[in-house]
Coordinates of C-alpha atoms and ligand atoms in Angstrom, one line a residue:
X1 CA 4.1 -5.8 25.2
X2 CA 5.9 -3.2 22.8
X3 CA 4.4 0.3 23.6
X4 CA 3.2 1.7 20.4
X5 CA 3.6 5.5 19.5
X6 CA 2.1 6.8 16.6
X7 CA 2.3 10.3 14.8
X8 CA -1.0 11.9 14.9
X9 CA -2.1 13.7 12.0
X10 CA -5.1 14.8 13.9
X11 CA -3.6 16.4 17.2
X12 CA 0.1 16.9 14.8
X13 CA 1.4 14.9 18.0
X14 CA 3.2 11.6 18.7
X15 CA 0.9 10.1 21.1
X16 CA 0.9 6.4 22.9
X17 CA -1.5 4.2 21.2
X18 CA -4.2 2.6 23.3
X19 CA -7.0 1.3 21.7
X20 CA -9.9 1.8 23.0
X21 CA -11.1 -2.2 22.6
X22 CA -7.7 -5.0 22.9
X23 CA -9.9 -7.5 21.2
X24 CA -10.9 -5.6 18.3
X25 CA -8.2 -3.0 17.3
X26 CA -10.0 -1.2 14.4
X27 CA -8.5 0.9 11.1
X28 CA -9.9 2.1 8.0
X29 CA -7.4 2.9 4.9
X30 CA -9.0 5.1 1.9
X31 CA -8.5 2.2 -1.0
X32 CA -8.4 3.0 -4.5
X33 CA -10.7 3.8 -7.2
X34 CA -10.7 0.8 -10.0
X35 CA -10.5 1.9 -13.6
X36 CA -6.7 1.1 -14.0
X37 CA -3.6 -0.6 -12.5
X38 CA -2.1 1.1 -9.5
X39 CA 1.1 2.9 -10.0
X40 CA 3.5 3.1 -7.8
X41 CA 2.4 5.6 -5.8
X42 CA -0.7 3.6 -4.8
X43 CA 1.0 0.9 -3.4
X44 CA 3.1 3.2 -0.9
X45 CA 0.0 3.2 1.3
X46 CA -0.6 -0.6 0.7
X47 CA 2.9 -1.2 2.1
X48 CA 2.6 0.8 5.1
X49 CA -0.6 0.4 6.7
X50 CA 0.3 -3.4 6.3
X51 CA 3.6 -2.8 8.0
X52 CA 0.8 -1.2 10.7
X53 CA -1.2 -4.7 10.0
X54 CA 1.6 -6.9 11.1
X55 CA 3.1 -4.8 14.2
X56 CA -1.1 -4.6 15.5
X57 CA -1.7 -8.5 14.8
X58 CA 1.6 -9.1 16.9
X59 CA 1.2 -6.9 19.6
X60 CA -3.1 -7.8 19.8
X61 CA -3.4 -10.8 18.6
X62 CA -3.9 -12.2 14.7
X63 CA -8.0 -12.3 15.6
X64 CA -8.0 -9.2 17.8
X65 CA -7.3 -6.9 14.8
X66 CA -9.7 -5.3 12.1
X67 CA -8.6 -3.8 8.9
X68 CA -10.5 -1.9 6.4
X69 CA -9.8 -0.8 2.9
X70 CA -12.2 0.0 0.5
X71 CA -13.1 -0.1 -3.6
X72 CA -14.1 3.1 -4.7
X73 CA -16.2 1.4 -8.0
X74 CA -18.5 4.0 -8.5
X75 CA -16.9 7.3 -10.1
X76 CA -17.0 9.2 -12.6
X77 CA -13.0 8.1 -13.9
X78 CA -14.8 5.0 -13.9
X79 CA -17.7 5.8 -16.3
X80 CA -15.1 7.4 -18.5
X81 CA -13.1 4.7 -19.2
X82 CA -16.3 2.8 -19.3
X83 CA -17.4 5.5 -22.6
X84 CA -14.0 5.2 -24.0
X85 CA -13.4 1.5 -24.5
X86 CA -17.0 0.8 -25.1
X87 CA -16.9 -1.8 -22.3
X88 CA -18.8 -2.7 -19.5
X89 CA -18.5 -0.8 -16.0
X90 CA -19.0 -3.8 -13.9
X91 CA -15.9 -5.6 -16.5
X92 CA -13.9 -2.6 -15.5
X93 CA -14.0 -2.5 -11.5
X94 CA -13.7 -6.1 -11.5
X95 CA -11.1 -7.2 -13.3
X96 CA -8.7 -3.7 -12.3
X97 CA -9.8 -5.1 -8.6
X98 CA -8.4 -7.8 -9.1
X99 CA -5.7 -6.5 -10.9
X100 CA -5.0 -4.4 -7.4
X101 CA -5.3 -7.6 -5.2
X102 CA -2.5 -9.2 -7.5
X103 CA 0.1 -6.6 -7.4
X104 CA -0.5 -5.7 -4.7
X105 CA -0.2 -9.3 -2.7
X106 CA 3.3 -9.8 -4.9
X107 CA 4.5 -7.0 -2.5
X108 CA 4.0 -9.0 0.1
X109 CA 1.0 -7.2 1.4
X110 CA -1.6 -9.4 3.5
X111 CA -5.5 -9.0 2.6
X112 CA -7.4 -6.5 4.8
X113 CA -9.8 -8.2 6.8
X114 CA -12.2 -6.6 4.8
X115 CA -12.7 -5.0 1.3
X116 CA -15.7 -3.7 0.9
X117 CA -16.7 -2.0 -2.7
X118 CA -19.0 1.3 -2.3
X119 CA -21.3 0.1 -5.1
X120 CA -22.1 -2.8 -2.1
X121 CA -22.9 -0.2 0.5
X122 CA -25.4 2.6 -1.3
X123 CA -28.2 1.8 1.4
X124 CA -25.8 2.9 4.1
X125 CA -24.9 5.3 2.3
X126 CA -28.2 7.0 1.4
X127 CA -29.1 6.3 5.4
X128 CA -26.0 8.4 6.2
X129 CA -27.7 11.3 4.5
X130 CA -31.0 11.2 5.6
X131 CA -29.6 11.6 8.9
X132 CA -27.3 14.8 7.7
X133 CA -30.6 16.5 6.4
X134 CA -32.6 15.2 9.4
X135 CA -30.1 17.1 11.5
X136 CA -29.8 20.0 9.4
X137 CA -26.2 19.9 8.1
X138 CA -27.1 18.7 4.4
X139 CA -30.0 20.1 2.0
X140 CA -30.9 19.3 -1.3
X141 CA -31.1 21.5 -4.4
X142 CA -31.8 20.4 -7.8
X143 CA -31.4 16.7 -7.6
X144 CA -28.5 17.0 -5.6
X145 CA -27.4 16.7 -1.8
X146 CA -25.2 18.9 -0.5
X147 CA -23.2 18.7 2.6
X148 CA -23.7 22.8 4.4
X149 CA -20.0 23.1 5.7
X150 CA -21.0 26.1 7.6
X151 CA -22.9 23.9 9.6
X152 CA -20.2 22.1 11.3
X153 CA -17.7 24.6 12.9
X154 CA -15.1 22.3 13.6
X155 CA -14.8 21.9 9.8
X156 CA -10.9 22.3 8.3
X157 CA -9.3 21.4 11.8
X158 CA -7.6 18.3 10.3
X159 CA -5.9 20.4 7.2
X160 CA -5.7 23.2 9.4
X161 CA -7.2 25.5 6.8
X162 CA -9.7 28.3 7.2
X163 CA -12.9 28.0 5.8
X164 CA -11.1 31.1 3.5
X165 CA -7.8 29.5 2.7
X166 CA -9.8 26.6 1.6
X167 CA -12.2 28.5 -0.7
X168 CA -8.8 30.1 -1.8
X169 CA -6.9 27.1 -2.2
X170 CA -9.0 24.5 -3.7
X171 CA -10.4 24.8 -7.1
X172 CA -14.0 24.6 -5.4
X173 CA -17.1 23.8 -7.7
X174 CA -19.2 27.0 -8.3
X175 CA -22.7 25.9 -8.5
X176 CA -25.7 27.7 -8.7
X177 CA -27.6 24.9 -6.5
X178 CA -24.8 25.0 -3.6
X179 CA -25.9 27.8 -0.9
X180 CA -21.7 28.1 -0.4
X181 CA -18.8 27.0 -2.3
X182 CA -17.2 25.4 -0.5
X183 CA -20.8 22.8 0.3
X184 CA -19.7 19.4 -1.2
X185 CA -22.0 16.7 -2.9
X186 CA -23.4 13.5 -1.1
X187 CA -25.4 12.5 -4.0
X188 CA -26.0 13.8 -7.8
X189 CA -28.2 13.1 -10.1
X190 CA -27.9 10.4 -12.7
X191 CA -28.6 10.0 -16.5
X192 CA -29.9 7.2 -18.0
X193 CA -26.2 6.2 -19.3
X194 CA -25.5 6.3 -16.0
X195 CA -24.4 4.3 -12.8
X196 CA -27.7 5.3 -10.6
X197 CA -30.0 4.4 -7.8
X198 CA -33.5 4.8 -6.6
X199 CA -33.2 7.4 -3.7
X200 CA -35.5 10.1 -1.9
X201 CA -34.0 12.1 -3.9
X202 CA -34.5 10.1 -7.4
X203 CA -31.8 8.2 -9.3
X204 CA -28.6 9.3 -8.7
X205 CA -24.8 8.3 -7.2
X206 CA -23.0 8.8 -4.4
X207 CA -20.8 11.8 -4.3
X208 CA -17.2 10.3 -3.7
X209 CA -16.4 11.2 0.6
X210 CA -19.7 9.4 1.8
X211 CA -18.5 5.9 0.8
X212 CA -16.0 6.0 3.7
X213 CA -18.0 7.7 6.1
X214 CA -20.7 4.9 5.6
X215 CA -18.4 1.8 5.1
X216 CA -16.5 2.4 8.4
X217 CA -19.9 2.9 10.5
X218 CA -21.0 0.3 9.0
X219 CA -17.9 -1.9 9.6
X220 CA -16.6 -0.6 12.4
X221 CA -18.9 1.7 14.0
X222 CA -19.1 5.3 15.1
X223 CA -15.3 5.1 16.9
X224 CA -12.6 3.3 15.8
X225 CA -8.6 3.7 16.1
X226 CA -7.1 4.4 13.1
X227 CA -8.2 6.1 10.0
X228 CA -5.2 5.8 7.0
X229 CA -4.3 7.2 3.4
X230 CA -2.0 9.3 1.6
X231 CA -1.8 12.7 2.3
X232 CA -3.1 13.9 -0.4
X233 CA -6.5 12.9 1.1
X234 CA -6.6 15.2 3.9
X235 CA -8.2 17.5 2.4
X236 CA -10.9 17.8 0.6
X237 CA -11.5 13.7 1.1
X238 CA -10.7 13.5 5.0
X239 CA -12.2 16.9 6.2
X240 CA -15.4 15.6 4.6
X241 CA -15.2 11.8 5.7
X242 CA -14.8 14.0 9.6
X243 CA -18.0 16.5 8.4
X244 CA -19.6 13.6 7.9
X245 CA -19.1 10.8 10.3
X246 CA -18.7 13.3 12.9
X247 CA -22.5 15.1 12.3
X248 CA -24.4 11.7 11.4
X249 CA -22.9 10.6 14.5
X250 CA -21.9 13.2 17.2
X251 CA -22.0 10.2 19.7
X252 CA -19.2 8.6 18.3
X253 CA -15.7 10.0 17.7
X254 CA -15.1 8.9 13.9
X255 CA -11.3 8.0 13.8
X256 CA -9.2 8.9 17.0
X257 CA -5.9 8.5 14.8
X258 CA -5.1 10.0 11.6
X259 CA -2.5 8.5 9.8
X260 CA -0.8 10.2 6.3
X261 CA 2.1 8.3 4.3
X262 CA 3.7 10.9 2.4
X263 CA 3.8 10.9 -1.5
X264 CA 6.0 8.5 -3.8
X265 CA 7.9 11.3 -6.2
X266 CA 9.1 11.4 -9.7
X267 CA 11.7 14.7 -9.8
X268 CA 10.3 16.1 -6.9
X269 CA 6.5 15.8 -8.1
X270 CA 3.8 13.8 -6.8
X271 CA 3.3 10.5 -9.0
X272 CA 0.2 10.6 -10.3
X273 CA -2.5 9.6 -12.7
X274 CA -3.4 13.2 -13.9
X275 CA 0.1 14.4 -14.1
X276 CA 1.2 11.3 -16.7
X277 CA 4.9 10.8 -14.7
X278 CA 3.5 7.6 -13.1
X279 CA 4.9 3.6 -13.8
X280 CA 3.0 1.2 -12.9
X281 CA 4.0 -1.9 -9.9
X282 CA 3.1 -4.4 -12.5
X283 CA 5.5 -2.7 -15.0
X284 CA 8.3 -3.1 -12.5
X285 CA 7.0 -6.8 -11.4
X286 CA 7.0 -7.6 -15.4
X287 CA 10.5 -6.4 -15.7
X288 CA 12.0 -8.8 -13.1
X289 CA 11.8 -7.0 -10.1
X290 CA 10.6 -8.6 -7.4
X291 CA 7.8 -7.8 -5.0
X292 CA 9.7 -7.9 -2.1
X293 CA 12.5 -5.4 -3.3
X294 CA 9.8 -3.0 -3.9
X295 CA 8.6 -3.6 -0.4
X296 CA 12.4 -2.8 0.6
X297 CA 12.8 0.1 -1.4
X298 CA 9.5 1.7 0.6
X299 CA 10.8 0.7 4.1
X300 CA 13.7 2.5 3.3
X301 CA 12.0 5.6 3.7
X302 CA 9.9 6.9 6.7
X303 CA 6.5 6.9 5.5
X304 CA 6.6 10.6 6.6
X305 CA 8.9 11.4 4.3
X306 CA 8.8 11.9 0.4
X307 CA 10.8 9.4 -1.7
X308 CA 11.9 8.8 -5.1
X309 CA 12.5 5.4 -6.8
X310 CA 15.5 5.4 -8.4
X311 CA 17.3 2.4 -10.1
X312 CA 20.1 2.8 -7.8
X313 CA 17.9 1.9 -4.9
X314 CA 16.7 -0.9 -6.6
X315 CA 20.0 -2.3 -7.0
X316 CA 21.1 -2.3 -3.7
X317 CA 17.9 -3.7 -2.3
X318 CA 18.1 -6.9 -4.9
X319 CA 21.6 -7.3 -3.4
X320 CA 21.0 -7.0 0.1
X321 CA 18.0 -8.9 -0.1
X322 CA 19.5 -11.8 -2.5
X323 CA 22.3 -12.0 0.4
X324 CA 19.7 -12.0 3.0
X325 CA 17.7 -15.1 0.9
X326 CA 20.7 -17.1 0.0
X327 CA 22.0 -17.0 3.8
X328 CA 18.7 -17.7 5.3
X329 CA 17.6 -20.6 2.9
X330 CA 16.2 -23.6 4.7
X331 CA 15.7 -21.4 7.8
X332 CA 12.7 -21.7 9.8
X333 CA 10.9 -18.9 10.9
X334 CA 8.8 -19.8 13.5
X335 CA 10.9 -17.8 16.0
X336 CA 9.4 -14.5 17.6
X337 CA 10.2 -11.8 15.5
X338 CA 13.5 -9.4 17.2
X339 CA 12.1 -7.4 19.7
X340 CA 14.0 -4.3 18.7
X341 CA 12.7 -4.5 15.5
X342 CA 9.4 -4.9 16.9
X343 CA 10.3 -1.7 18.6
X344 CA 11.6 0.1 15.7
X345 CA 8.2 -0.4 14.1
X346 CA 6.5 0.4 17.5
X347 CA 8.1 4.1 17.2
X348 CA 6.0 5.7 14.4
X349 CA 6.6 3.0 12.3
X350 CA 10.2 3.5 12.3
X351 CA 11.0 0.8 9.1
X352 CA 14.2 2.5 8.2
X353 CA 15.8 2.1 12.0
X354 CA 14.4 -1.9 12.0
X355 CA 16.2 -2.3 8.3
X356 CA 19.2 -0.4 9.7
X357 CA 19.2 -3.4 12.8
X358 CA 18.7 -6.1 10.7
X359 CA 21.5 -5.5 8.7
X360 CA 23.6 -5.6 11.6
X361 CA 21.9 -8.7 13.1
X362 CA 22.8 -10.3 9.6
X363 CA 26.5 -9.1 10.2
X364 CA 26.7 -10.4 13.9
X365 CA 24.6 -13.4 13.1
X366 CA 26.7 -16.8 14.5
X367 CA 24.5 -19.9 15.2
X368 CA 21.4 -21.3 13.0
X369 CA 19.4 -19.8 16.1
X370 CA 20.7 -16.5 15.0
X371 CA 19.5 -17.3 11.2
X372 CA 16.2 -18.5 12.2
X373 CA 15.4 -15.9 14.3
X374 CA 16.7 -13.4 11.1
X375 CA 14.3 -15.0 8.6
X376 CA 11.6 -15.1 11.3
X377 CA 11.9 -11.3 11.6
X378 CA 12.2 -10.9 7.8
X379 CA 8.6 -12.8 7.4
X380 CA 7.2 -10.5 10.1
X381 CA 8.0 -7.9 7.8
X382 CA 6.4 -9.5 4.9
X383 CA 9.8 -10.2 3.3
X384 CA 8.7 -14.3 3.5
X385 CA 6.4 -14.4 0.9
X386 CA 7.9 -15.7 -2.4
X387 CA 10.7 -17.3 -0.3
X388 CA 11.1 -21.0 -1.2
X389 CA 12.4 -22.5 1.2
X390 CA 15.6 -24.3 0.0
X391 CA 15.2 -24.6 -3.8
X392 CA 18.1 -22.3 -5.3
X393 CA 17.0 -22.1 -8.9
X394 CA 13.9 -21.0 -7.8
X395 CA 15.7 -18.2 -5.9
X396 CA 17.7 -17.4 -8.9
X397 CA 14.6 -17.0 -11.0
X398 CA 13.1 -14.9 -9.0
X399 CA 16.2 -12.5 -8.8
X400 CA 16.6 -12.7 -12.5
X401 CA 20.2 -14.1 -12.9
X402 CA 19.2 -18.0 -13.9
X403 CA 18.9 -16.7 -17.4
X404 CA 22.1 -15.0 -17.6
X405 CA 23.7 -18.4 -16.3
X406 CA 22.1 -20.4 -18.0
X407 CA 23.1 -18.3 -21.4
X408 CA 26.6 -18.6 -20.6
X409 CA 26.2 -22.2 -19.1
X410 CA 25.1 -22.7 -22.8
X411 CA 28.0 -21.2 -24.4
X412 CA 30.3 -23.0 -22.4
X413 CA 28.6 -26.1 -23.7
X414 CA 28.7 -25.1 -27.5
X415 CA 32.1 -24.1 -26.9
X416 CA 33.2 -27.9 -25.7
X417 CA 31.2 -29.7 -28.3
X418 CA 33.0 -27.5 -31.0
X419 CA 36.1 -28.3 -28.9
X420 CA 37.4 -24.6 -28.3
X421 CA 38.1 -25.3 -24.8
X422 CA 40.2 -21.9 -24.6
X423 CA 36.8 -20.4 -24.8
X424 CA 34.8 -23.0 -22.5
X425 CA 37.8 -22.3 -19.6
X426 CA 37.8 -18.4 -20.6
X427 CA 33.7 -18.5 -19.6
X428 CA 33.9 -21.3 -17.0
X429 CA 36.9 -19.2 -15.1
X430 CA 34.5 -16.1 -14.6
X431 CA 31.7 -17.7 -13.8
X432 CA 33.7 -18.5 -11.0
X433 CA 35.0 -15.2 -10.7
X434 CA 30.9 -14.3 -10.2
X435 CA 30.8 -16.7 -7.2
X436 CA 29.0 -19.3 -9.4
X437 CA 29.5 -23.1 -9.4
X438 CA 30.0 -24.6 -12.5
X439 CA 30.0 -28.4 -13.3
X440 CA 30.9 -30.1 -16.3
X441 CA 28.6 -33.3 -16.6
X442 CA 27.9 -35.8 -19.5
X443 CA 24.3 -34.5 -19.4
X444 CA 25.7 -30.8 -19.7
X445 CA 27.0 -27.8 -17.9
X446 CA 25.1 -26.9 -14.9
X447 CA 25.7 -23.6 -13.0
X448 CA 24.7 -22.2 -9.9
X449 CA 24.7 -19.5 -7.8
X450 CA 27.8 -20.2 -5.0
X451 CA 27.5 -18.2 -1.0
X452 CA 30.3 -15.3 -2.7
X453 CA 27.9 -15.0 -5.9
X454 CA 27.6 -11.5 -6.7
X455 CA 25.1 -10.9 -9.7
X456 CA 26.9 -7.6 -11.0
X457 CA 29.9 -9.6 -12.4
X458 CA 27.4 -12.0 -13.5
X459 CA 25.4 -9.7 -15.2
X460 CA 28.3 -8.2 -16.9
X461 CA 29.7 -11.0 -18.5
X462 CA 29.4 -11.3 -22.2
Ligands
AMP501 P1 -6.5 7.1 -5.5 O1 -6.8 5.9 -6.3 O2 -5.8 8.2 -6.4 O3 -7.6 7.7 -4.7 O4 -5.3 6.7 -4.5 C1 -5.3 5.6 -3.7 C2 -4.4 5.7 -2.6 O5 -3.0 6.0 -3.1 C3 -4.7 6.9 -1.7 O6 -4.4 6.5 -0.3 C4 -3.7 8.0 -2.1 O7 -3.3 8.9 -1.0 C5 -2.5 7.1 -2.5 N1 -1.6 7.8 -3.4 C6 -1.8 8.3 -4.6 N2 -0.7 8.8 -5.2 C7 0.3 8.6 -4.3 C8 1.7 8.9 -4.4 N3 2.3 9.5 -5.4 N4 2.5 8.5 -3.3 C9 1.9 7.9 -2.2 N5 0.6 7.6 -2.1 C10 -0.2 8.0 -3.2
ZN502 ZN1 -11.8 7.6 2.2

């Protein structure tokens, strides 16, 4: 069994993984909030904790794995879009969830085990704070409920802030209700217009950190193994979820693993909503990129690092996986996935060292033993997806070249019926230059892409 390490956000160490129940490995990932299609950026998080997903079901068992990721539908992004377009709040969550699920299962991404939404989960919720006033570390003022940071001295020891380099740092809510600024909402008050629910402490909302905090009791109780998200989160969102968790439950440990994927860049900034220099996954997916090369693109890169997409990348992962695909066709991947690539993944999640080894597994590769076991590693990765198995065409589509044959295939056509066959060799000769076979039949020209296709040539015929 692979001996996994992981990086630590928590105790900033690489530590041995050892869950503390086989059967039931538990994580939590901070999902998103649903008033618009992910960009890129979201997805980085998606891709990583299911690379996480996939190395935990094969080291514990498919059934001895539980993963959580959450719908933050109750926010007040949400009620905004919901004033702007005039449409309905519950219209909005549900069909950008499903939006998510989409995009997000095109990069190849398994379902968590389970997804809860917040709005499903306000009685927990509501429960979590009773017990934070109960025990003295919330107190309501003015319709609100506020958590008292003060009260919990371990409070900033995941950021590694000061109490002062947070009040410093953070543009912290001044309130006349909060007994310190830096005291964060559990619940606010709500206007009629408003989402709201009947509480101790009248109709109101959730603030947005005691979603998590409840969900994962509630799902996975007071310790579990792995708590995800970007690391954007860490602070305020995670130092709260801790505040939390940690105080309505001192019994329990909350998460013993934080894990941070670093942020998906445009020109050295953080993609992002707010900031306006985001692109969405479906934009990419709508242009002909496939899922799976998007997947590529974020293996490439330790999830500790930053990254940039850049079209360059793109094109190298379309050819390397298009290679990969055309080799592997018909392959069967019921093999054990390579162990060293099990192991690359076992090492922090090393994806950039198990890409590195499967390209040279794909250059040693010999017998259809060493193929199968290829494509049975590429599935483990989630590469298997949108792989069907043996049909060309449908390969071709999927990469985006069947149009650009089938344009010239065309031309070649025209060109024979008006009888310029200079023409008709001219295009046939470098479509064979492109590595694709042509044949000339009475029912028309029919090309495809050969073993030595290579789609640049292809691509800049004209
Ligand atoms: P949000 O809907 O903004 O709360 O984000 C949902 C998830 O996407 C969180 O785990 C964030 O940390 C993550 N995220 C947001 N922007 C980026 C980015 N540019 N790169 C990587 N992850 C991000
Ligand atoms: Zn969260």
């Amino acid at each position: 069994m692979a001996d996994i390490q992981l990086y630590n956000s928590k105790t900033r160490t690489t530590e041995r993984f050892d869950p503390i129940d086989r059967n039931n490995v538990r994580m939590y990932v901070c999902g998103p909030t649903v008033y618009d299609r992910a960009h890129l950026g979201n997805a980085r998080p998606v891709v990583v904790f299911d690379v996480l997903f996939r190395l935990l079901r094969h080291v514990y068992g498919e059934d001895h794995v539980t993963y959580v990721r959450n719908f933050t539908d109750v926010d007040d992004k949400i009620n905004a879009r919901a004033r702007e377009s005039g449409r309905d709040i519950s219209e909005i969550t549900s069909e950008t969830t499903q939006w998510f699920l989409d995009d997000m299962r095109a990069l190849g991404a398994l379902d968590p085990t389970q997804m809860p939404r917040a709005t499903g989960f306000i009685p927990q919720m509501i429960e979590m704070i009773e017990r934070l006033i109960a025990k003295g570390h919330a107190y309501e003022a003015e319709g609100h409920v506020l958590f008292d940071v003060k009260s919990y001295t371990d409070y900033g020891k995941l950021s590694g802030r000061s109490l002062d380099d947070m009040i410093a740092g953070a543009r912290v809510e001044v309130a006349p209700y909060k007994r310190d600024p830096m005291d964060f909402v559990l619940w606010k008050p709500s206007t009629d217009d408003l989402p709201g629910w009947d509480s101790p402490w009248g109709r109101g909302r959730p603030g947005w950190h005691i979603e998590c905090s409840a969900m994962s009791y509630d799902l996975l109780g007071d310790s579990f193994d792995i708590h995800g998200g970007g690391n954007d989160l860490t602070f305020p969102h995670h130092e709260n979820e801790i505040a939390q968790s940690c105080c309505a439950h001192p019994e329990g440990q909350f998460a013993r693993f934080w894990m941070h994927n670093e942020m998906l860049q445009v020109e050295g900034k953080k993609m992002s909503k707010s900031l306006g220099n985001f692109f969405t996954v479906r934009d990419l997916l709508d242009q002909g990129i496939p899922g799976e090369v998007i997947r590529f693109i974020f293996l490439s890169t330790h999830y500790r690092k930053p990254m940039d997409w850049t079209e360059k990348k793109a094109e190298e992962a379309r050819d390397t996986l298009w290679k990969w695909r055309k080799a592997t066709e018909g392959a069967v991947t019921a093999f054990r996935p390579d162990r060293e690539v099990v192991e690359a993944l076992a090492r922090d999640l090393n994806t950039p060292l198990a890409l590195s080894i499967l390209h040279q597994r794909f250059k040693e590769a010999k017998s259809g033993e060493d193929i199968n076991r290829f494509r049975s590693t590429l599935d483990f990765l989630g590469f298997g997806k949108e792989w069907p198995s043996g049909v060309t065409v449908a390969v071709e589509k999927a990469y985006g070249h069947a149009a650009k044959m089938q344009e010239i295939a065309d031309q070649i056509e025209a060109a024979r019926s008006a009888k310029d066959f200079a023409t008709s060799d001219r295009l046939r000769d470098a479509l064979i230059a492109a590595g694709v076979e042509v044949k000339i039949t009475k029912e028309g020209v029919i090309a495809e892409a050969g073993p030595a296709f290579d789609p640049a040539k292809l691509e800049a015929l004209k």
